[in-house]
């Protein structure tokens, strides 16, 4: 957890960074392989220098940018290497929740679900699965983990990262990197830095003060450096007026000079904006192409705009990391085979450990004997992952409905009701004139198929048109209703960044949808579909308000007939776009209202990316947060619902009540920015710190999560330990069954520090599994870094000495014990 920093610090690569590592938050012991962990082997520097001396200018530059892979495995990037000198190519794959290539891989739960377990040891094992599979699938570099903090509930990639808290994120990223690199795969921590939203992510200028930056966003990146990460990915956005990928203050002054990072820095994909400025600022590699670090760099070197020594330095950093991992002299271990069974076991363990029970009234959970109604499209269809670069091709993914049926046994009757239709109903043949095969219209290779007809609407209603198609985005059938094009191709990356569930039909056809209000009567319908090189198949479907009413009525009938209801709700997030509200999408709130009115013993299972508002909360029996649970999500959900395991997760982000009560609500300058500029004016009051400072009650606080048993906290003792504090207390299981407790230690302000400070910060935590009646005496260490604030006048950490209030509790708002501890300088 947070009391083992000295072990990790002892493995630092650079002596100059030891003091920084010792002051940082905790972590866990790295794996033993020196080459994988990033420790230079004997003769590493001479080998690299010898190669640099032999490389031509063209060969050097070829190592500094991406290229087309002649034998692609579907990975994100490729660097060709230099064959004549034995420098192998590098294949770089996305992988926040598993290795993203075209082949099957273990689809692990989303990182936010992993983080909910509050267990760095589990994060290390999570990393080990990805590390082994990455190498088994022919990859050399993993473009993960992501450690940007959760600052706004709208950010589209919140599910890909860990937490709103710097300490928890630091511990987890360090452990995961150690796991990844212990298997011989190079990790890339991203996105450096202040990349906390998708809205305008390639252009927004983040304005942030020095204290805020160091105390919040930068701290987990520093922990990643301490853990030996081989690479860092620069962000798209600007930071204080300068693009992150050409920001000397970030890439050189902080990352290399202050923290001692000696790996390489690559761009996010197409995030480069210059040649000389970026290279001299500390950027080493442009991905995925060579706009700035190809011919432009060669020209700059030839006319001496860029001294070749800067090129040599970038090459040196890349080759040094490759050498540490045994890629230059054959020391890298033989690529292993995939162990799909072991990967699945970890995926299941993580999903169960991170499952977070938010609400449980009237003994709703765990489920007992009696008939069950399962409601919602994601009750039948497995919701494995979010979209964009987090998507993985899983070995398998079972239906939650099937898992519940198996677990309930033959004695229980399990009914299913759709509740809400994601993929549409066939268009009524009687409504089309002339008719066509709307459920499966084929278009031959090289052919074009057209339709020019009418759609007759019987009643004025809201129509959602849904197109299913097998071709690429540029071959998506063009559909016009009354002259309006329904499914235009989105510009740029808009098409590539689509969600993980609602944009793909169960038979893997791509899906797009749009909603119109159609009046009673006839409407023109025109369709043009091209077959392309291989031909394509498409379906045109619809839903209406009348259909939704029928679906809700069916769900209500199923709920009334059952003792228990398990209603699955979803929100489909993806890289490239932010949410516009924290409310559930579509008409799901109406569905939940209707079902809970029919049966108050309703459990809502949330497969959502981030915080969700719950206007229906008090009418439900239980709410179980499962985020995106990976390929074993069905089994994990069933295990928690039936009490086969305790829900072991705790929130790593605060859930606000609604869209008007959170740190960036009604503050356009904070989010999404005004005039291309975003102000982090909340300062150090990120997440739960803001709720405490402003006195705003959340829906659920940071650290919240219920158990099927109960725990007491007793006998607090706080004593100085070096420049930190040792906090000791007893946790007792006072319930009737075994369960998981996650006691959290929070620390108040220093009376002697004349800097802005949060009301309280997370100082330490511990995940405990306790049998019925068992008690355990626990000691956790609050490190000096956690007790320090960044002094912008000294550009250094200042220890917050004096008497500090210490709380121990079950969440940031459920504080059971209070004491005082003296921090000594």
Tab-separated table of C-alpha atoms in Angstrom, residues 490-778:
chain	number	residue	atom	x	y	z
A	490	UNK	CA	-17.732	12.412	-38.913
A	491	UNK	CA	-14.598	14.436	-39.676
A	492	UNK	CA	-11.128	13.512	-38.442
A	493	UNK	CA	-11.004	10.853	-35.771
A	494	UNK	CA	-14.697	11.119	-35.002
A	495	UNK	CA	-15.437	7.861	-36.790
A	496	UNK	CA	-12.567	5.945	-35.239
A	497	UNK	CA	-13.436	6.965	-31.700
A	498	UNK	CA	-16.726	5.199	-31.277
A	499	UNK	CA	-18.063	3.434	-28.213
A	500	UNK	CA	-17.520	-0.126	-27.147
A	501	UNK	CA	-21.132	-1.386	-27.159
A	502	UNK	CA	-23.783	0.682	-28.849
A	503	UNK	CA	-21.768	1.203	-32.038
A	504	UNK	CA	-21.398	-2.512	-32.791
A	505	UNK	CA	-24.275	-4.952	-33.292
A	506	UNK	CA	-24.151	-8.436	-31.737
A	507	UNK	CA	-23.197	-9.858	-35.165
A	508	UNK	CA	-20.357	-7.297	-35.359
A	509	UNK	CA	-21.883	-5.001	-37.976
A	510	UNK	CA	-21.108	-1.354	-37.313
A	511	UNK	CA	-23.993	0.724	-35.983
A	512	UNK	CA	-24.927	4.377	-36.177
A	513	UNK	CA	-28.162	6.066	-35.092
A	514	UNK	CA	-29.929	9.401	-35.246
A	515	UNK	CA	-33.246	10.704	-33.918
A	516	UNK	CA	-35.881	12.777	-35.716
A	517	UNK	CA	-39.439	13.822	-34.964
A	518	UNK	CA	-41.610	12.675	-37.837
A	519	UNK	CA	-45.145	13.857	-38.418
A	520	UNK	CA	-47.968	11.589	-39.488
A	521	UNK	CA	-47.980	11.028	-43.235
A	522	UNK	CA	-45.539	10.366	-46.060
A	523	UNK	CA	-41.818	11.194	-45.990
A	524	UNK	CA	-39.238	10.822	-48.721
A	525	UNK	CA	-36.590	8.128	-48.179
A	526	UNK	CA	-33.489	7.956	-50.359
A	527	UNK	CA	-30.635	5.459	-49.904
A	528	UNK	CA	-27.353	5.052	-51.767
A	529	UNK	CA	-25.078	2.141	-50.849
A	530	UNK	CA	-21.784	1.133	-52.437
A	531	UNK	CA	-20.254	-2.324	-52.314
A	532	UNK	CA	-16.614	-1.250	-52.457
A	533	UNK	CA	-14.004	-3.880	-53.196
A	534	UNK	CA	-15.628	-6.750	-51.329
A	535	UNK	CA	-19.323	-5.876	-51.179
A	536	UNK	CA	-21.329	-5.092	-48.089
A	537	UNK	CA	-24.530	-5.849	-46.200
A	538	UNK	CA	-26.661	-3.316	-44.386
A	539	UNK	CA	-29.849	-3.121	-42.313
A	540	UNK	CA	-32.000	-0.058	-41.721
A	541	UNK	CA	-33.982	-0.226	-38.477
A	542	UNK	CA	-35.910	2.052	-36.179
A	543	UNK	CA	-37.381	2.620	-32.745
A	544	UNK	CA	-40.152	5.029	-31.799
A	545	UNK	CA	-41.742	6.432	-28.699
A	546	UNK	CA	-44.533	3.888	-29.096
A	547	UNK	CA	-42.030	1.022	-29.205
A	548	UNK	CA	-40.298	2.360	-26.088
A	549	UNK	CA	-43.626	2.448	-24.285
A	550	UNK	CA	-44.209	-1.206	-25.176
A	551	UNK	CA	-40.711	-2.172	-23.996
A	552	UNK	CA	-41.166	-0.411	-20.654
A	553	UNK	CA	-44.547	-2.044	-20.170
A	554	UNK	CA	-43.003	-5.467	-20.778
A	555	UNK	CA	-40.256	-4.700	-18.246
A	556	UNK	CA	-42.829	-3.614	-15.653
A	557	UNK	CA	-44.799	-6.851	-16.121
A	558	UNK	CA	-41.611	-8.881	-15.618
A	559	UNK	CA	-40.700	-6.869	-12.509
A	560	UNK	CA	-44.115	-7.340	-10.916
A	561	UNK	CA	-43.965	-11.093	-11.471
A	562	UNK	CA	-40.559	-11.516	-9.818
A	563	UNK	CA	-39.266	-11.343	-6.267
A	564	UNK	CA	-35.988	-9.753	-7.353
A	565	UNK	CA	-35.196	-7.405	-10.229
A	566	UNK	CA	-31.710	-6.873	-11.617
A	567	UNK	CA	-31.798	-3.916	-14.009
A	568	UNK	CA	-28.664	-3.262	-16.048
A	569	UNK	CA	-28.018	0.358	-17.030
A	570	UNK	CA	-25.222	1.586	-19.275
A	571	UNK	CA	-23.275	4.558	-20.551
A	572	UNK	CA	-20.933	4.010	-23.484
A	573	UNK	CA	-17.811	6.177	-23.253
A	574	UNK	CA	-14.935	6.456	-25.670
A	575	UNK	CA	-11.743	8.271	-26.376
A	576	UNK	CA	-12.221	11.342	-28.527
A	577	UNK	CA	-15.454	12.657	-27.028
A	578	UNK	CA	-16.663	13.793	-23.632
A	579	UNK	CA	-20.037	13.180	-22.078
A	580	UNK	CA	-22.473	16.069	-22.059
A	581	UNK	CA	-24.215	15.030	-18.839
A	582	UNK	CA	-23.708	12.624	-15.962
A	583	UNK	CA	-27.280	11.386	-16.399
A	584	UNK	CA	-27.783	7.967	-17.941
A	585	UNK	CA	-28.228	8.276	-21.709
A	586	UNK	CA	-31.453	7.692	-23.587
A	587	UNK	CA	-34.606	6.970	-21.628
A	588	UNK	CA	-33.008	4.770	-18.963
A	589	UNK	CA	-34.058	6.971	-16.047
A	590	UNK	CA	-37.683	6.596	-17.131
A	591	UNK	CA	-37.240	2.838	-17.347
A	592	UNK	CA	-35.762	2.676	-13.836
A	593	UNK	CA	-38.574	4.844	-12.478
A	594	UNK	CA	-41.201	2.534	-13.938
A	595	UNK	CA	-39.526	-0.689	-12.821
A	596	UNK	CA	-38.792	0.461	-9.256
A	597	UNK	CA	-42.384	1.599	-8.902
A	598	UNK	CA	-43.451	-1.929	-9.803
A	599	UNK	CA	-40.886	-3.676	-7.593
A	600	UNK	CA	-38.831	-1.858	-4.931
A	601	UNK	CA	-36.517	-4.895	-4.638
A	602	UNK	CA	-34.706	-3.667	-7.739
A	603	UNK	CA	-30.931	-3.715	-8.022
A	604	UNK	CA	-29.488	-1.361	-10.635
A	605	UNK	CA	-26.182	-2.610	-12.053
A	606	UNK	CA	-24.238	0.255	-13.625
A	607	UNK	CA	-21.943	-0.414	-16.578
A	608	UNK	CA	-20.831	3.192	-16.834
A	609	UNK	CA	-17.526	4.948	-17.325
A	610	UNK	CA	-17.569	7.425	-14.495
A	611	UNK	CA	-19.827	9.267	-12.058
A	612	UNK	CA	-23.565	8.946	-12.680
A	613	UNK	CA	-26.479	10.938	-11.296
A	614	UNK	CA	-29.266	8.850	-9.764
A	615	UNK	CA	-32.565	10.719	-9.355
A	616	UNK	CA	-34.183	7.325	-8.738
A	617	UNK	CA	-31.748	6.243	-5.983
A	618	UNK	CA	-34.104	6.275	-2.981
A	619	UNK	CA	-36.640	4.131	-4.833
A	620	UNK	CA	-34.159	1.350	-5.592
A	621	UNK	CA	-33.194	-1.520	-3.367
A	622	UNK	CA	-29.523	-1.568	-4.369
A	623	UNK	CA	-27.029	-0.034	-6.782
A	624	UNK	CA	-23.937	-1.953	-7.873
A	625	UNK	CA	-21.233	-0.088	-9.810
A	626	UNK	CA	-19.416	-2.446	-12.199
A	627	UNK	CA	-17.990	0.105	-14.700
A	628	UNK	CA	-16.685	-1.821	-17.751
A	629	UNK	CA	-15.867	-5.205	-16.207
A	630	UNK	CA	-13.979	-6.948	-19.029
A	631	UNK	CA	-14.519	-10.374	-20.475
A	632	UNK	CA	-15.283	-11.983	-17.095
A	633	UNK	CA	-17.761	-9.294	-16.119
A	634	UNK	CA	-20.815	-11.570	-16.259
A	635	UNK	CA	-19.338	-14.107	-13.848
A	636	UNK	CA	-18.073	-11.384	-11.522
A	637	UNK	CA	-21.423	-9.567	-11.487
A	638	UNK	CA	-23.313	-12.780	-10.717
A	639	UNK	CA	-20.858	-13.663	-7.937
A	640	UNK	CA	-21.395	-10.312	-6.231
A	641	UNK	CA	-25.164	-10.279	-6.732
A	642	UNK	CA	-25.565	-13.673	-5.078
A	643	UNK	CA	-23.045	-12.989	-2.311
A	644	UNK	CA	-20.457	-15.535	-3.435
A	645	UNK	CA	-17.935	-12.784	-2.730
A	646	UNK	CA	-18.081	-9.489	-0.908
A	647	UNK	CA	-18.256	-6.365	-3.093
A	648	UNK	CA	-14.691	-5.231	-2.487
A	649	UNK	CA	-14.574	-1.959	-4.396
A	650	UNK	CA	-14.552	1.636	-3.184
A	651	UNK	CA	-15.082	4.781	-5.248
A	652	UNK	CA	-11.920	6.372	-6.572
A	653	UNK	CA	-13.898	9.434	-7.640
A	654	UNK	CA	-16.617	11.478	-6.016
A	655	UNK	CA	-20.100	11.042	-7.469
A	656	UNK	CA	-21.931	14.393	-7.604
A	657	UNK	CA	-25.660	14.685	-7.085
A	658	UNK	CA	-26.249	16.187	-10.522
A	659	UNK	CA	-24.743	18.305	-13.277
A	660	UNK	CA	-24.938	21.462	-11.163
A	661	UNK	CA	-22.946	20.354	-8.117
A	662	UNK	CA	-19.355	19.408	-8.906
A	663	UNK	CA	-16.007	21.222	-9.266
A	664	UNK	CA	-16.432	22.318	-12.894
A	665	UNK	CA	-20.211	22.828	-12.880
A	666	UNK	CA	-21.328	26.156	-14.322
A	667	UNK	CA	-17.678	27.180	-14.641
A	668	UNK	CA	-17.046	27.273	-18.385
A	669	UNK	CA	-13.531	28.606	-17.860
A	670	UNK	CA	-12.752	25.451	-15.851
A	671	UNK	CA	-14.479	23.151	-18.320
A	672	UNK	CA	-14.521	22.924	-21.274
A	673	UNK	CA	-12.686	26.223	-21.506
A	674	UNK	CA	-13.432	29.602	-23.043
A	675	UNK	CA	-11.799	30.794	-26.235
A	676	UNK	CA	-9.551	27.750	-26.327
A	677	UNK	CA	-8.241	28.360	-22.823
A	678	UNK	CA	-9.059	26.244	-19.783
A	679	UNK	CA	-8.394	27.529	-16.268
A	680	UNK	CA	-7.686	25.130	-13.376
A	681	UNK	CA	-8.960	27.722	-10.936
A	682	UNK	CA	-10.104	25.099	-8.447
A	683	UNK	CA	-6.397	24.776	-7.750
A	684	UNK	CA	-5.345	22.028	-5.381
A	685	UNK	CA	-8.990	21.347	-4.461
A	686	UNK	CA	-9.459	18.439	-6.831
A	687	UNK	CA	-12.225	15.897	-6.406
A	688	UNK	CA	-13.232	15.238	-2.791
A	689	UNK	CA	-11.019	18.119	-1.674
A	690	UNK	CA	-13.339	20.551	-3.503
A	691	UNK	CA	-16.480	19.096	-1.908
A	692	UNK	CA	-14.945	19.556	1.540
A	693	UNK	CA	-13.653	23.072	0.823
A	694	UNK	CA	-16.967	24.235	-0.652
A	695	UNK	CA	-19.254	22.347	1.727
A	696	UNK	CA	-21.089	20.666	-1.153
A	697	UNK	CA	-22.547	17.251	-0.276
A	698	UNK	CA	-21.894	14.611	-2.946
A	699	UNK	CA	-24.200	11.780	-3.939
A	700	UNK	CA	-21.445	9.348	-2.903
A	701	UNK	CA	-18.059	10.403	-1.501
A	702	UNK	CA	-14.604	9.307	-2.543
A	703	UNK	CA	-13.754	5.989	-0.908
A	704	UNK	CA	-17.387	4.946	-0.464
A	705	UNK	CA	-18.436	1.345	-0.894
A	706	UNK	CA	-20.617	-1.013	1.109
A	707	UNK	CA	-19.978	-4.563	2.279
A	708	UNK	CA	-22.289	-7.462	3.047
A	709	UNK	CA	-20.910	-7.350	6.572
A	710	UNK	CA	-20.037	-4.521	8.982
A	711	UNK	CA	-16.797	-3.233	10.481
A	712	UNK	CA	-15.757	-1.228	13.494
A	713	UNK	CA	-12.645	0.952	13.784
A	714	UNK	CA	-10.969	1.200	17.184
A	715	UNK	CA	-7.935	2.239	19.207
A	716	UNK	CA	-6.211	4.876	17.086
A	717	UNK	CA	-2.531	5.663	17.664
A	718	UNK	CA	-0.489	8.211	15.716
A	719	UNK	CA	3.263	8.628	16.145
A	720	UNK	CA	6.069	10.369	14.255
A	721	UNK	CA	8.097	8.144	11.924
A	722	UNK	CA	10.979	10.018	10.368
A	723	UNK	CA	9.453	12.943	8.494
A	724	UNK	CA	6.135	11.109	8.235
A	725	UNK	CA	3.561	9.514	10.494
A	726	UNK	CA	2.756	5.939	11.446
A	727	UNK	CA	-0.955	5.472	12.009
A	728	UNK	CA	-2.102	2.374	13.897
A	729	UNK	CA	-5.676	1.217	14.498
A	730	UNK	CA	-7.779	-1.920	14.814
A	731	UNK	CA	-10.405	-3.049	12.325
A	732	UNK	CA	-12.984	-5.583	13.506
A	733	UNK	CA	-15.509	-7.521	11.414
A	734	UNK	CA	-18.684	-7.135	13.470
A	735	UNK	CA	-21.035	-8.787	11.004
A	736	UNK	CA	-22.144	-12.310	10.276
A	737	UNK	CA	-19.916	-13.161	7.318
A	738	UNK	CA	-16.469	-12.598	5.864
A	739	UNK	CA	-15.928	-9.366	4.026
A	740	UNK	CA	-13.594	-6.714	2.678
A	741	UNK	CA	-12.797	-3.470	4.487
A	742	UNK	CA	-10.788	-0.603	3.014
A	743	UNK	CA	-9.885	1.685	5.929
A	744	UNK	CA	-8.622	5.062	4.755
A	745	UNK	CA	-6.421	7.530	6.624
A	746	UNK	CA	-6.925	11.243	5.977
A	747	UNK	CA	-4.691	14.059	7.213
A	748	UNK	CA	-5.638	17.675	7.885
A	749	UNK	CA	-3.766	20.942	7.367
A	750	UNK	CA	-0.409	21.893	8.790
A	751	UNK	CA	-0.685	24.885	11.157
A	752	UNK	CA	2.893	25.883	10.350
A	753	UNK	CA	2.716	25.928	6.565
A	754	UNK	CA	1.811	29.265	5.005
A	755	UNK	CA	0.489	27.804	1.782
A	756	UNK	CA	-2.986	26.898	0.569
A	757	UNK	CA	-3.923	23.411	1.749
A	758	UNK	CA	-6.903	21.083	1.326
A	759	UNK	CA	-9.197	20.462	4.294
A	760	UNK	CA	-7.909	16.893	4.294
A	761	UNK	CA	-6.064	14.559	1.952
A	762	UNK	CA	-5.819	10.806	1.637
A	763	UNK	CA	-2.671	9.800	3.489
A	764	UNK	CA	-2.761	6.004	3.419
A	765	UNK	CA	-5.134	3.048	3.056
A	766	UNK	CA	-5.188	-0.706	3.412
A	767	UNK	CA	-7.359	-3.399	1.833
A	768	UNK	CA	-8.305	-6.076	4.370
A	769	UNK	CA	-10.172	-9.364	4.068
A	770	UNK	CA	-11.559	-10.315	7.473
A	771	UNK	CA	-13.439	-13.413	8.558
A	772	UNK	CA	-16.551	-13.163	10.694
A	773	UNK	CA	-15.513	-11.838	14.103
A	774	UNK	CA	-11.892	-11.355	13.048
A	775	UNK	CA	-9.976	-8.249	14.057
A	776	UNK	CA	-6.652	-6.947	12.814
A	777	UNK	CA	-4.242	-4.357	14.114
A	778	UNK	CA	-3.059	-2.265	11.187
